CSV table of C-alpha atoms in Angstrom, one decimal:
chain,number,residue,atom,x,y,z
A,1,MET,CA,44.0,-20.2,2.0
A,2,THR,CA,40.6,-19.0,1.7
A,3,PRO,CA,38.0,-20.9,3.5
A,4,PRO,CA,35.0,-23.0,1.9
A,5,LEU,CA,32.3,-21.3,0.9
A,6,THR,CA,29.8,-23.5,0.4
A,7,THR,CA,26.8,-21.2,-0.5
A,8,LEU,CA,25.7,-17.7,-1.8
A,9,PRO,CA,24.2,-15.2,-0.4
A,10,GLU,CA,20.1,-14.9,-0.7
A,11,ASP,CA,19.9,-11.9,-2.5
A,12,LEU,CA,22.6,-12.9,-4.6
A,13,ILE,CA,20.0,-16.4,-5.4
A,14,PHE,CA,17.0,-14.3,-5.5
A,15,ASN,CA,17.8,-11.0,-7.6
A,16,GLU,CA,20.6,-12.1,-9.8
A,17,ILE,CA,20.2,-16.2,-10.6
A,18,LEU,CA,16.4,-17.1,-10.4
A,19,PRO,CA,15.8,-15.1,-12.8
A,20,ARG,CA,18.1,-16.3,-15.2
A,21,LEU,CA,15.8,-19.8,-15.0
A,22,PRO,CA,12.9,-20.8,-17.1
A,23,VAL,CA,9.8,-20.6,-15.6
A,24,LYS,CA,9.3,-24.2,-15.4
A,25,SER,CA,12.1,-24.4,-13.7
A,26,LEU,CA,11.4,-21.8,-10.9
A,27,VAL,CA,7.5,-23.6,-10.9
A,28,ARG,CA,9.7,-26.6,-9.9
A,29,LEU,CA,12.0,-25.0,-7.6
A,30,GLN,CA,8.9,-23.6,-5.2
A,31,SER,CA,9.5,-27.0,-3.3
A,32,VAL,CA,12.9,-26.0,-2.2
A,33,CYS,CA,12.1,-24.5,1.2
A,34,LYS,CA,9.9,-22.5,2.7
A,35,PRO,CA,12.1,-19.0,2.1
A,36,TRP,CA,12.3,-20.2,-1.8
A,37,GLN,CA,8.3,-20.7,-2.4
A,38,ARG,CA,7.3,-17.8,-0.7
A,39,PHE,CA,10.2,-15.9,-3.2
A,40,LEU,CA,8.4,-17.7,-6.0
A,41,THR,CA,4.4,-17.1,-5.4
A,42,GLY,CA,4.3,-14.1,-3.3
A,43,PRO,CA,3.2,-10.9,-5.0
A,44,ASN,CA,6.9,-10.1,-6.5
A,45,ARG,CA,6.9,-7.6,-9.5
A,46,ARG,CA,10.8,-7.7,-9.3
A,47,LEU,CA,11.0,-10.9,-10.2
A,48,VAL,CA,8.5,-10.7,-12.4
A,49,SER,CA,9.7,-7.7,-14.3
A,50,MET,CA,13.2,-8.7,-14.3
A,51,HIS,CA,12.5,-12.2,-15.7
A,52,LEU,CA,10.3,-10.6,-18.2
A,53,TRP,CA,13.8,-8.8,-18.9
A,54,ARG,CA,16.1,-11.5,-19.3
A,55,HIS,CA,13.4,-13.0,-21.6
A,56,ARG,CA,12.6,-10.4,-23.4
A,57,ASN,CA,12.1,-11.4,-27.2
A,58,LYS,CA,12.9,-14.8,-27.2
A,59,TYR,CA,10.0,-16.1,-28.9
A,60,VAL,CA,7.5,-15.8,-31.2
A,61,MET,CA,4.0,-16.8,-30.8
A,62,ILE,CA,1.5,-17.6,-33.6
A,63,LYS,CA,-1.2,-19.0,-33.7
A,64,HIS,CA,-2.1,-21.3,-37.1
A,65,ARG,CA,-4.7,-24.2,-38.3
A,66,ARG,CA,-3.6,-27.1,-37.4
A,67,ARG,CA,-3.6,-29.5,-40.1
A,68,TYR,CA,-4.8,-32.6,-38.1
A,69,ALA,CA,-8.0,-33.1,-36.6
A,70,PRO,CA,-9.5,-33.2,-34.4
A,71,ALA,CA,-8.1,-29.5,-32.7
A,72,VAL,CA,-8.9,-26.6,-35.0
A,73,HIS,CA,-6.2,-24.0,-33.8
A,74,ALA,CA,-2.5,-24.7,-32.6
A,75,ILE,CA,-0.5,-22.1,-31.1
A,76,THR,CA,3.3,-22.4,-31.4
A,77,LEU,CA,6.6,-21.0,-29.6
A,78,LEU,CA,9.5,-19.8,-31.8
A,79,SER,CA,12.4,-19.3,-30.2
A,80,ARG,CA,13.6,-16.2,-31.9
A,81,GLU,CA,17.3,-16.8,-31.2
A,82,ARG,CA,17.9,-20.1,-32.6
A,83,THR,CA,14.7,-20.3,-35.1
A,84,ILE,CA,13.7,-23.6,-33.8
A,85,LEU,CA,10.2,-25.0,-32.5
A,86,VAL,CA,9.9,-24.7,-28.9
A,87,ASP,CA,6.9,-25.8,-28.4
A,88,SER,CA,3.1,-26.5,-29.4
A,89,LEU,CA,0.6,-25.1,-26.6
A,90,GLN,CA,-2.9,-26.3,-26.2
A,91,ILE,CA,-5.9,-23.5,-25.5
A,92,PRO,CA,-7.4,-24.2,-22.6
A,93,PHE,CA,-11.6,-23.8,-23.1
A,94,GLU,CA,-10.9,-24.0,-26.6
A,95,SER,CA,-14.4,-25.8,-27.0
A,96,HIS,CA,-16.1,-22.7,-24.9
A,97,PHE,CA,-15.5,-20.4,-28.1
A,98,ARG,CA,-17.4,-20.5,-31.5
A,99,PHE,CA,-14.2,-19.4,-33.0
A,100,MET,CA,-11.6,-19.2,-30.9
A,101,ARG,CA,-9.2,-16.1,-31.9
A,102,VAL,CA,-6.1,-14.9,-29.6
A,103,ALA,CA,-7.3,-10.8,-29.3
A,104,GLY,CA,-3.8,-10.2,-28.2
A,105,SER,CA,-0.3,-11.0,-26.2
A,106,CYS,CA,2.3,-9.0,-24.5
A,107,ASN,CA,4.6,-10.1,-21.4
A,108,GLY,CA,4.1,-13.6,-21.9
A,109,LEU,CA,0.2,-12.8,-21.1
A,110,VAL,CA,-1.8,-14.2,-23.9
A,111,CYS,CA,-5.5,-12.7,-24.4
A,112,VAL,CA,-8.1,-15.2,-25.6
A,113,THR,CA,-11.8,-14.7,-26.9
A,114,ASP,CA,-13.9,-15.5,-29.8
A,115,SER,CA,-13.9,-14.5,-33.4
A,116,GLU,CA,-15.0,-10.7,-34.5
A,117,PHE,CA,-18.0,-12.4,-36.3
A,118,SER,CA,-19.7,-14.6,-33.7
A,119,GLY,CA,-21.7,-11.6,-32.2
A,120,ALA,CA,-21.7,-12.3,-29.0
A,121,PRO,CA,-20.5,-10.0,-26.8
A,122,GLU,CA,-21.3,-12.5,-23.6
A,123,LEU,CA,-19.0,-15.2,-24.4
A,124,PRO,CA,-15.4,-15.4,-22.1
A,125,ILE,CA,-12.4,-13.5,-22.4
A,126,ILE,CA,-10.0,-15.1,-21.1
A,127,LEU,CA,-5.8,-14.2,-19.9
A,128,TRP,CA,-4.0,-16.8,-20.2
A,129,ASN,CA,-0.3,-17.9,-18.8
A,130,PRO,CA,0.7,-20.4,-21.0
A,131,SER,CA,4.3,-20.5,-19.0
A,132,LEU,CA,2.5,-20.4,-15.6
A,133,ARG,CA,-0.5,-23.0,-16.9
A,134,LYS,CA,-2.6,-20.4,-15.0
A,135,PHE,CA,-5.6,-18.6,-16.6
A,136,ARG,CA,-8.6,-16.9,-15.2
A,137,ALA,CA,-11.6,-15.1,-17.3
A,138,LEU,CA,-12.5,-11.3,-17.5
A,139,PRO,CA,-14.8,-9.9,-14.8
A,140,ARG,CA,-18.4,-9.1,-16.9
A,141,SER,CA,-17.5,-5.9,-19.9
A,142,ILE,CA,-19.9,-3.2,-20.0
A,143,PHE,CA,-21.6,-4.2,-23.2
A,144,SER,CA,-21.7,-7.6,-22.3
A,145,SER,CA,-25.0,-7.2,-21.9
A,146,VAL,CA,-26.5,-6.3,-25.2
A,147,LEU,CA,-30.0,-4.8,-23.7
A,148,ASN,CA,-27.5,-1.7,-22.1
A,149,THR,CA,-25.4,-1.9,-25.6
A,150,VAL,CA,-27.9,-2.4,-28.5
A,151,GLU,CA,-30.5,0.4,-29.3
A,152,LEU,CA,-34.0,-1.2,-30.5
A,153,HIS,CA,-33.4,-2.1,-34.3
A,154,GLU,CA,-29.8,-2.6,-34.2
A,155,ARG,CA,-27.7,-5.7,-34.4
A,156,ILE,CA,-24.1,-6.2,-33.6
A,157,GLY,CA,-22.2,-6.9,-35.9
A,158,GLN,CA,-18.8,-7.3,-35.1
A,159,ILE,CA,-16.6,-7.2,-32.3
A,160,VAL,CA,-13.0,-6.4,-32.5
A,161,HIS,CA,-10.3,-6.7,-29.7
A,162,GLY,CA,-7.3,-5.5,-29.0
A,163,PHE,CA,-4.7,-5.9,-26.1
A,164,GLY,CA,-1.6,-4.4,-24.6
A,165,TYR,CA,0.8,-3.1,-21.8
A,166,HIS,CA,1.3,0.3,-21.2
A,167,PRO,CA,5.3,0.9,-19.4
A,168,VAL,CA,4.6,3.8,-17.6
A,169,LEU,CA,1.3,3.0,-16.4
A,170,ASP,CA,2.8,-0.4,-15.9
A,171,ASP,CA,-0.8,-1.6,-16.7
A,172,HIS,CA,-2.0,-4.5,-19.2
A,173,ARG,CA,-5.5,-2.9,-21.4
A,174,LEU,CA,-8.0,-4.6,-23.7
A,175,VAL,CA,-10.0,-2.9,-25.7
A,176,ARG,CA,-13.0,-3.7,-27.3
A,177,ILE,CA,-14.7,-2.0,-30.1
A,178,LEU,CA,-18.4,-2.9,-31.0
A,179,TYR,CA,-20.2,-2.2,-34.5
A,180,LEU,CA,-23.8,-1.9,-34.6
A,181,TYR,CA,-25.7,-1.9,-37.4
A,182,GLY,CA,-28.9,-0.1,-37.2
A,183,GLU,CA,-31.9,0.2,-40.0
A,184,PHE,CA,-30.6,0.6,-43.5
A,185,GLU,CA,-27.2,-0.7,-42.2
A,186,VAL,CA,-26.5,2.5,-40.5
A,187,LEU,CA,-23.3,2.1,-38.4
A,188,ARG,CA,-22.4,2.8,-34.9
A,189,ILE,CA,-19.0,1.8,-33.0
A,190,ARG,CA,-18.7,2.0,-29.4
A,191,SER,CA,-15.6,0.9,-27.6
A,192,GLU,CA,-14.8,0.1,-23.7
A,193,MET,CA,-11.3,-0.8,-22.3
A,194,TYR,CA,-10.4,-3.3,-19.4
A,195,SER,CA,-7.5,-2.3,-16.7
A,196,LEU,CA,-6.1,-5.5,-15.7
A,197,ARG,CA,-4.9,-3.2,-13.0
A,198,THR,CA,-8.1,-2.0,-11.7
A,199,ASN,CA,-9.7,-5.6,-13.2
A,200,SER,CA,-12.6,-3.2,-13.9
A,201,TRP,CA,-14.4,-2.0,-17.5
A,202,LYS,CA,-15.3,1.6,-19.0
A,203,GLU,CA,-16.2,3.3,-22.0
A,204,VAL,CA,-14.0,5.3,-23.6
A,205,GLY,CA,-14.5,7.1,-26.3
A,206,GLU,CA,-15.8,6.7,-30.0
A,207,PRO,CA,-13.3,6.0,-32.8
A,208,PHE,CA,-13.3,7.2,-36.0
A,209,TYR,CA,-16.0,6.9,-38.3
A,210,HIS,CA,-14.7,3.5,-40.3
A,211,ARG,CA,-15.7,-0.5,-41.1
A,212,PHE,CA,-13.3,-2.9,-39.7
A,213,LEU,CA,-11.0,-4.8,-41.7
A,214,ASP,CA,-8.9,-7.1,-39.9
A,215,ALA,CA,-9.4,-7.8,-36.5
A,216,THR,CA,-5.8,-8.5,-35.9
A,217,CYS,CA,-4.3,-6.3,-33.6
A,218,VAL,CA,-0.4,-5.2,-32.6
A,219,ALA,CA,0.5,-3.3,-29.9
A,220,SER,CA,3.8,-1.5,-29.6
A,221,ASP,CA,5.0,1.2,-27.2
A,222,GLY,CA,1.4,1.5,-25.1
A,223,VAL,CA,-0.7,1.8,-28.4
A,224,LEU,CA,-2.9,-0.6,-30.3
A,225,HIS,CA,-3.4,-0.7,-33.9
A,226,TRP,CA,-5.6,-2.3,-36.5
A,227,ILE,CA,-6.1,-1.9,-40.0
A,228,VAL,CA,-9.3,-0.4,-40.8
A,229,SER,CA,-11.1,1.1,-43.5
A,230,SER,CA,-13.4,4.2,-43.6
A,231,GLY,CA,-14.8,3.3,-47.5
A,232,SER,CA,-15.4,0.8,-49.8
A,233,SER,CA,-11.9,0.5,-52.1
A,234,LEU,CA,-8.1,0.2,-50.8
A,235,HIS,CA,-7.8,4.2,-50.9
A,236,PHE,CA,-9.9,4.3,-47.8
A,237,ASP,CA,-7.4,2.2,-45.3
A,238,PHE,CA,-5.7,3.6,-42.6
A,239,VAL,CA,-4.4,2.2,-39.4
A,240,LEU,CA,-6.7,3.0,-36.4
A,241,CYS,CA,-4.5,3.4,-33.2
A,242,PHE,CA,-5.8,3.4,-29.7
A,243,ASP,CA,-3.2,5.3,-27.3
A,244,LEU,CA,-3.4,3.2,-24.0
A,245,ARG,CA,-2.6,6.0,-21.9
A,246,ARG,CA,-4.3,8.9,-23.3
A,247,GLU,CA,-7.1,6.6,-23.9
A,248,GLU,CA,-8.6,7.9,-27.1
A,249,PHE,CA,-8.2,6.8,-30.7
A,250,ARG,CA,-5.7,7.9,-33.5
A,251,ARG,CA,-5.8,8.0,-37.3
A,252,LEU,CA,-2.5,7.0,-39.3
A,253,GLU,CA,-2.3,7.0,-42.8
A,254,MET,CA,-0.6,3.7,-44.7
A,255,PRO,CA,2.6,3.8,-46.9
A,256,HIS,CA,2.0,3.9,-50.7
A,257,ILE,CA,1.5,0.7,-51.4
A,258,SER,CA,0.7,-0.3,-55.5
A,259,LEU,CA,-2.7,-0.4,-54.6
A,260,ARG,CA,-3.9,-2.6,-57.9
A,261,SER,CA,-1.9,-5.3,-56.2
A,262,ARG,CA,-2.6,-5.6,-52.8
A,263,LEU,CA,-2.8,-8.8,-52.1
A,264,GLY,CA,-3.1,-8.2,-48.1
A,265,THR,CA,-1.6,-6.7,-45.4
A,266,ARG,CA,0.2,-6.8,-42.2
A,267,LEU,CA,1.0,-5.2,-39.1
A,268,ALA,CA,3.6,-6.4,-36.7
A,269,GLU,CA,5.6,-5.7,-33.9
A,270,SER,CA,9.3,-5.9,-35.0
A,271,ALA,CA,12.3,-7.3,-32.4
A,272,GLU,CA,13.0,-3.2,-31.5
A,273,GLY,CA,9.6,-3.3,-30.5
A,274,ARG,CA,8.4,-1.2,-33.3
A,275,LEU,CA,5.8,-1.1,-34.9
A,276,CYS,CA,5.7,-2.7,-38.7
A,277,LEU,CA,3.5,-3.1,-41.7
A,278,ILE,CA,4.0,-6.2,-44.4
A,279,ALA,CA,2.3,-6.1,-47.5
A,280,CYS,CA,1.8,-8.9,-49.9
A,281,THR,CA,1.9,-7.7,-53.9
A,282,PRO,CA,1.9,-10.3,-57.0
A,283,HIS,CA,5.3,-10.6,-58.8
A,284,GLU,CA,5.4,-8.4,-62.1
A,285,ALA,CA,6.9,-11.3,-64.4
A,286,ALA,CA,4.8,-14.5,-63.0
A,287,ASP,CA,1.6,-13.3,-61.2
A,288,ASP,CA,1.7,-16.7,-58.4
A,289,ASP,CA,4.6,-15.7,-57.4
A,290,LYS,CA,4.5,-13.0,-54.9
A,291,MET,CA,6.9,-10.2,-53.8
A,292,VAL,CA,6.5,-9.4,-49.7
A,293,HIS,CA,7.2,-5.6,-48.4
A,294,VAL,CA,8.0,-4.3,-45.2
A,295,TRP,CA,7.7,-0.7,-43.7
A,296,ASP,CA,8.5,0.7,-39.9
A,297,LEU,CA,6.7,3.5,-38.3
A,298,ASN,CA,9.5,6.2,-37.3
A,299,TYR,CA,7.3,7.3,-33.9
A,300,GLU,CA,9.2,10.9,-33.9
A,301,GLY,CA,7.4,12.3,-37.8
A,302,PHE,CA,4.9,9.7,-37.2
A,303,VAL,CA,5.8,8.5,-40.4
A,304,TRP,CA,6.0,4.5,-42.5
A,305,GLU,CA,10.2,4.2,-43.7
A,306,LYS,CA,10.3,1.4,-46.5
A,307,LYS,CA,12.9,-1.3,-44.9
A,308,LEU,CA,12.8,-4.3,-47.6
A,309,SER,CA,11.3,-5.9,-50.6
A,310,VAL,CA,11.8,-9.6,-51.1
A,311,GLY,CA,11.1,-12.2,-53.2
A,312,PRO,CA,9.6,-13.6,-55.3
A,313,PHE,CA,8.5,-16.6,-53.5
A,314,PRO,CA,5.9,-19.1,-55.1
A,315,ARG,CA,4.0,-20.5,-51.7
A,316,ILE,CA,1.9,-17.9,-49.6
A,317,ASP,CA,-1.3,-18.2,-48.7
A,318,ARG,CA,-1.2,-15.8,-45.9
A,319,LEU,CA,1.1,-13.4,-44.1
A,320,LEU,CA,1.2,-13.9,-40.3
A,321,GLY,CA,3.7,-11.8,-38.8
A,322,CYS,CA,7.8,-10.4,-38.9
A,323,GLY,CA,10.1,-10.1,-36.6
A,324,LEU,CA,12.5,-7.2,-37.9
A,325,ASN,CA,15.7,-9.9,-37.7
A,326,GLY,CA,14.3,-10.7,-41.3
A,327,GLU,CA,12.3,-13.6,-40.8
A,328,ILE,CA,8.7,-13.2,-42.0
A,329,TYR,CA,6.1,-16.0,-41.4
A,330,LEU,CA,3.7,-17.0,-43.5
A,331,GLU,CA,1.1,-20.1,-44.1
A,332,ASP,CA,0.9,-22.4,-47.1
A,333,LYS,CA,-2.1,-24.6,-46.5
A,334,GLY,CA,-1.8,-25.1,-43.3
A,335,TRP,CA,2.5,-25.0,-43.1
A,336,LEU,CA,4.0,-22.8,-40.8
A,337,CYS,CA,6.7,-21.4,-43.4
A,338,MET,CA,9.4,-18.6,-42.6
A,339,ILE,CA,11.6,-16.6,-44.9
A,340,ARG,CA,14.5,-15.3,-43.6
A,341,VAL,CA,16.2,-12.7,-45.1
A,342,VAL,CA,19.8,-12.8,-45.1
A,343,MET,CA,20.2,-9.3,-44.9
A,344,ARG,CA,21.0,-7.1,-41.8
A,345,LEU,CA,18.0,-4.2,-41.2
A,346,LYS,CA,19.5,-1.2,-40.6
A,347,ARG,CA,18.0,0.8,-37.6
B,1,MET,CA,56.0,10.2,-10.9
B,2,SER,CA,57.1,13.9,-12.9
B,3,SER,CA,59.3,12.0,-15.6
B,4,SER,CA,60.6,14.3,-18.6
B,5,SER,CA,59.9,11.5,-21.2
B,6,THR,CA,57.3,13.1,-23.1
B,7,THR,CA,56.3,9.5,-25.2
B,8,THR,CA,54.9,7.6,-22.4
B,9,THR,CA,51.1,9.2,-21.5
B,10,THR,CA,50.9,9.2,-17.9
B,11,THR,CA,48.4,6.3,-17.3
B,12,ARG,CA,47.7,6.5,-13.2
B,13,LEU,CA,48.2,3.2,-11.4
B,14,LEU,CA,46.2,2.3,-8.6
B,15,MET,CA,47.6,0.2,-5.3
B,16,LEU,CA,44.6,-2.6,-4.2
B,17,LYS,CA,44.9,-4.3,-0.7
B,18,ALA,CA,43.6,-7.4,-0.5
B,19,SER,CA,42.1,-8.7,3.0
B,20,ASP,CA,45.0,-11.0,2.8
B,21,GLY,CA,47.8,-8.2,2.4
B,22,VAL,CA,48.8,-8.9,-1.0
B,23,THR,CA,48.8,-5.8,-3.1
B,24,PHE,CA,48.2,-5.5,-6.8
B,25,GLU,CA,49.3,-2.3,-9.1
B,26,VAL,CA,47.0,-1.9,-11.5
B,27,GLU,CA,46.2,0.8,-14.2
B,28,GLU,CA,43.7,3.4,-13.3
B,29,ALA,CA,41.5,2.4,-16.6
B,30,VAL,CA,41.6,-1.3,-15.5
B,31,ALA,CA,41.0,-0.9,-11.6
B,32,THR,CA,37.3,1.3,-12.7
B,33,LYS,CA,36.0,-1.5,-13.9
B,34,LEU,CA,34.6,-1.9,-11.1
B,35,GLY,CA,32.1,0.2,-9.8
B,36,ALA,CA,33.2,0.3,-6.2
B,37,ILE,CA,36.7,1.0,-7.2
B,38,ASN,CA,35.2,4.1,-9.7
B,39,ASN,CA,33.4,5.1,-6.7
B,40,MET,CA,36.3,5.2,-4.5
B,41,VAL,CA,38.6,7.1,-7.1
B,42,GLU,CA,36.0,9.7,-8.1
B,43,GLU,CA,35.3,10.3,-4.3
B,44,GLU,CA,38.5,10.5,-2.7
B,45,GLY,CA,40.8,11.7,-5.8
B,46,SER,CA,44.0,11.6,-5.1
B,47,GLU,CA,44.4,8.5,-2.9
B,48,ASP,CA,46.2,5.9,-4.3
B,49,LEU,CA,46.3,2.8,-2.0
B,50,ILE,CA,42.7,1.0,-1.6
B,51,CYS,CA,41.8,-1.0,1.1
B,52,LEU,CA,39.6,-3.9,0.4
B,53,PRO,CA,39.2,-5.8,3.2
B,54,ASN,CA,36.2,-8.4,1.9
B,55,VAL,CA,38.2,-9.5,-0.6
B,56,ASN,CA,40.9,-12.3,-0.9
B,57,GLY,CA,43.7,-11.6,-3.0
B,58,LYS,CA,43.5,-14.9,-4.9
B,59,PHE,CA,40.3,-13.9,-6.1
B,60,LEU,CA,40.9,-10.2,-6.5
B,61,GLY,CA,43.9,-11.2,-8.7
B,62,MET,CA,41.2,-13.3,-11.0
B,63,VAL,CA,38.6,-10.2,-11.1
B,64,LEU,CA,41.3,-7.7,-12.5
B,65,GLU,CA,42.7,-10.3,-14.3
B,66,TRP,CA,38.5,-10.2,-16.2
B,67,CYS,CA,39.1,-6.5,-15.8
B,68,LYS,CA,42.5,-6.4,-17.6
B,69,LYS,CA,41.1,-8.5,-20.7
B,70,HIS,CA,38.1,-6.5,-21.1
B,71,ALA,CA,39.4,-2.9,-20.3
B,72,ASN,CA,42.1,-3.5,-23.2
B,73,ASN,CA,39.4,-4.6,-25.7
B,74,ASN,CA,37.5,-1.6,-25.0
B,75,THR,CA,39.9,0.5,-26.0
B,76,ASN,CA,39.9,-1.6,-29.5
B,77,SER,CA,36.9,-0.7,-31.2
B,78,ASP,CA,37.3,-3.5,-33.5
B,79,LYS,CA,33.9,-5.3,-33.9
B,80,GLY,CA,35.5,-8.3,-33.8
B,81,ASN,CA,36.6,-8.0,-30.5
B,82,ASP,CA,33.6,-8.8,-29.1
B,83,GLU,CA,33.6,-12.0,-30.4
B,84,VAL,CA,37.5,-12.6,-28.9
B,85,ASN,CA,35.5,-11.1,-25.6
B,86,LYS,CA,33.0,-13.4,-25.3
B,87,TRP,CA,35.2,-16.7,-26.1
B,88,TRP,CA,37.5,-15.2,-23.4
B,89,ASP,CA,34.6,-15.3,-20.7
B,90,LYS,CA,33.5,-18.7,-22.1
B,91,GLU,CA,37.4,-20.2,-21.7
B,92,PHE,CA,37.2,-18.0,-18.0
B,93,VAL,CA,34.8,-19.5,-16.2
B,94,MET,CA,34.6,-23.0,-18.3
B,95,ASP,CA,36.8,-25.0,-15.5
B,96,LEU,CA,35.6,-22.9,-12.1
B,97,ASP,CA,34.9,-25.3,-9.6
B,98,GLN,CA,31.7,-24.5,-7.7
B,99,ASN,CA,34.2,-23.2,-4.5
B,100,THR,CA,36.2,-20.7,-6.7
B,101,LEU,CA,33.0,-19.3,-8.8
B,102,TYR,CA,31.0,-18.6,-5.3
B,103,HIS,CA,33.9,-16.5,-3.9
B,104,LEU,CA,34.6,-15.1,-7.4
B,105,LEU,CA,30.8,-14.1,-7.8
B,106,MET,CA,31.0,-12.7,-3.9
B,107,ALA,CA,33.9,-10.5,-5.1
B,108,ALA,CA,32.9,-9.2,-8.3
B,109,ASP,CA,29.3,-8.3,-6.1
B,110,TYR,CA,31.5,-6.5,-3.5
B,111,LEU,CA,33.3,-4.7,-6.1
B,112,SER,CA,30.4,-3.9,-8.3
B,113,GLY,CA,31.8,-5.3,-11.6
B,114,THR,CA,28.5,-5.6,-12.9
B,115,GLU,CA,29.3,-7.2,-16.1
B,116,LEU,CA,31.6,-9.6,-14.2
B,117,VAL,CA,28.8,-10.5,-12.2
B,118,ASP,CA,26.4,-11.3,-15.2
B,119,LEU,CA,28.9,-13.7,-16.5
B,120,LEU,CA,29.1,-15.4,-12.9
B,121,THR,CA,25.9,-15.9,-12.4
B,122,GLU,CA,24.9,-16.6,-15.5
B,123,LYS,CA,27.5,-19.4,-15.3
B,124,VAL,CA,25.8,-20.1,-12.0
B,125,ALA,CA,22.3,-20.8,-13.0
B,126,SER,CA,23.7,-22.9,-16.4
B,127,MET,CA,24.6,-25.2,-13.3
B,128,ILE,CA,21.2,-25.3,-12.1
B,129,ARG,CA,19.1,-25.5,-15.2
B,130,GLY,CA,17.0,-28.8,-15.3
B,131,LYS,CA,18.5,-30.0,-12.6
B,132,LYS,CA,16.2,-31.7,-9.3
B,133,VAL,CA,14.9,-29.9,-6.8
B,134,GLU,CA,17.2,-32.2,-4.4
B,135,GLU,CA,20.3,-31.4,-6.6
B,136,ILE,CA,19.6,-27.7,-6.1
B,137,ARG,CA,19.9,-28.3,-2.4
B,138,GLU,CA,23.3,-29.0,-2.4
B,139,THR,CA,24.0,-26.8,-4.3
B,140,PHE,CA,23.3,-24.1,-2.0
B,141,LYS,CA,23.3,-26.1,1.1
B,142,ILE,CA,19.2,-25.7,1.8
B,143,LYS,CA,17.5,-27.8,4.2
B,144,SER,CA,13.9,-28.3,3.4
B,145,ASP,CA,11.9,-26.3,6.1
B,146,PHE,CA,8.8,-28.3,4.9
B,147,LEU,CA,6.4,-30.4,7.3
B,148,PRO,CA,5.4,-33.6,6.1
B,149,GLY,CA,3.5,-33.7,3.7
B,150,GLN,CA,3.4,-29.9,2.5
B,151,GLU,CA,6.1,-30.6,-0.5
B,152,GLU,CA,4.0,-33.2,-1.9
B,153,GLU,CA,1.3,-30.9,-2.1
B,154,ILE,CA,3.4,-27.8,-3.8
B,155,ARG,CA,4.8,-31.1,-6.1
B,156,LYS,CA,1.0,-32.3,-7.0
B,157,LYS,CA,-0.1,-28.4,-7.1
B,158,ASN,CA,2.9,-28.4,-10.3
B,159,SER,CA,3.3,-31.6,-11.1
B,160,TRP,CA,3.4,-30.5,-15.3
B,161,ALA,CA,6.8,-28.3,-13.7
B,162,PHE,CA,8.4,-32.0,-12.4
B,163,GLU,CA,7.3,-33.9,-15.7
């Protein structure tokens, strides 16, 4: 007969079993014994990376307006697998901001700052880990001091942020673009980058001339993306890209969209980690109904590939984002809506 | 060995000998689902008897049962098999008692049966998910080595996780 085995080796417990548990359990398990506490609280990149890998692409986080007072914003966590609401999160320090904005999120870290319109570069930027309920303010940036940044007769127009992760550098980085307006509305653009690894800021190269259009940044494959415009009509829209490794800006043209009727475009990251673009157009038959179109970016050719067109849908106020399992998230008068496209998308 | 019949394809058989002397005759394709066996076969080539002094016959038998199921289904490229495999895996781990589960996991880990380790560690994780700290100490036979007050302090610091 085999002798009874009452426990498992520490190696198996630590490296194979614990990374499968949710963060809340891991926090609780710190009080099991000292070795567990050391393992769970120490600077343990292996546990963190295994945990992230096991739980990758499981959730979708959506920031939206709350329907009820008093809080203005709500963050809702949805499970990608089961399409259920997992959690509704309270945003730390919401009252510190004039108009709170999520600059981006990756690997369970959320970067929260003020709206692009506040024009106040000194407002805090907070890195928030909602699952550990921890947050920290970033050190003051180069441009946070207005005196160093703005020349005489200039004023700060907008400040746009982008937050992403580069797997090769294993670094989370935040990019900040400032739009400075001088006399006769002459535009000057400056940009700076923060690295979590070095916990420091540096100025980075100037982007192409553009006017900011949508402050939402989407990070995918170590590159940050924003929809911007270099002119007054939709013809001039393009996607501004910032390569977090090369630390330089690139330009990506938009896919061909019927310009007359475009109601809204949005970038999103698909479940496979690809960049995709969603656009909304009115339905030909009834203007109140809307069609939704999705493209995704073929990185090799740096070209858009059309994935689908669905609709018509009667109730769309705003596109929020999508998961390429076929879910498209929308806002309709303060309600969070989701369209699930039944057709499975081919890669 | 050298049979003249032409209809049977030659499937090489391996002899696996467990710690208690029990031997198993298995097809190479089944046994090489296990990384450790695969390495031995590749390195030593012609060796047909493999001794596994760290694995008891009962658990080696169970590991091989799992391998056989998964090796068979792999040759069939039918998509529905994926579902069948999942179902079979679920049944396989469903009624395991803790002792058997631990032994089986140790055996699978020793033999580098990665997919089986995955299945079994997920089972252990599902057993401790949402359990109280005291219950987890019991599951892994761990004694708390905190000084009086230390544990309370940790709990207080992370009180939200205990809600």
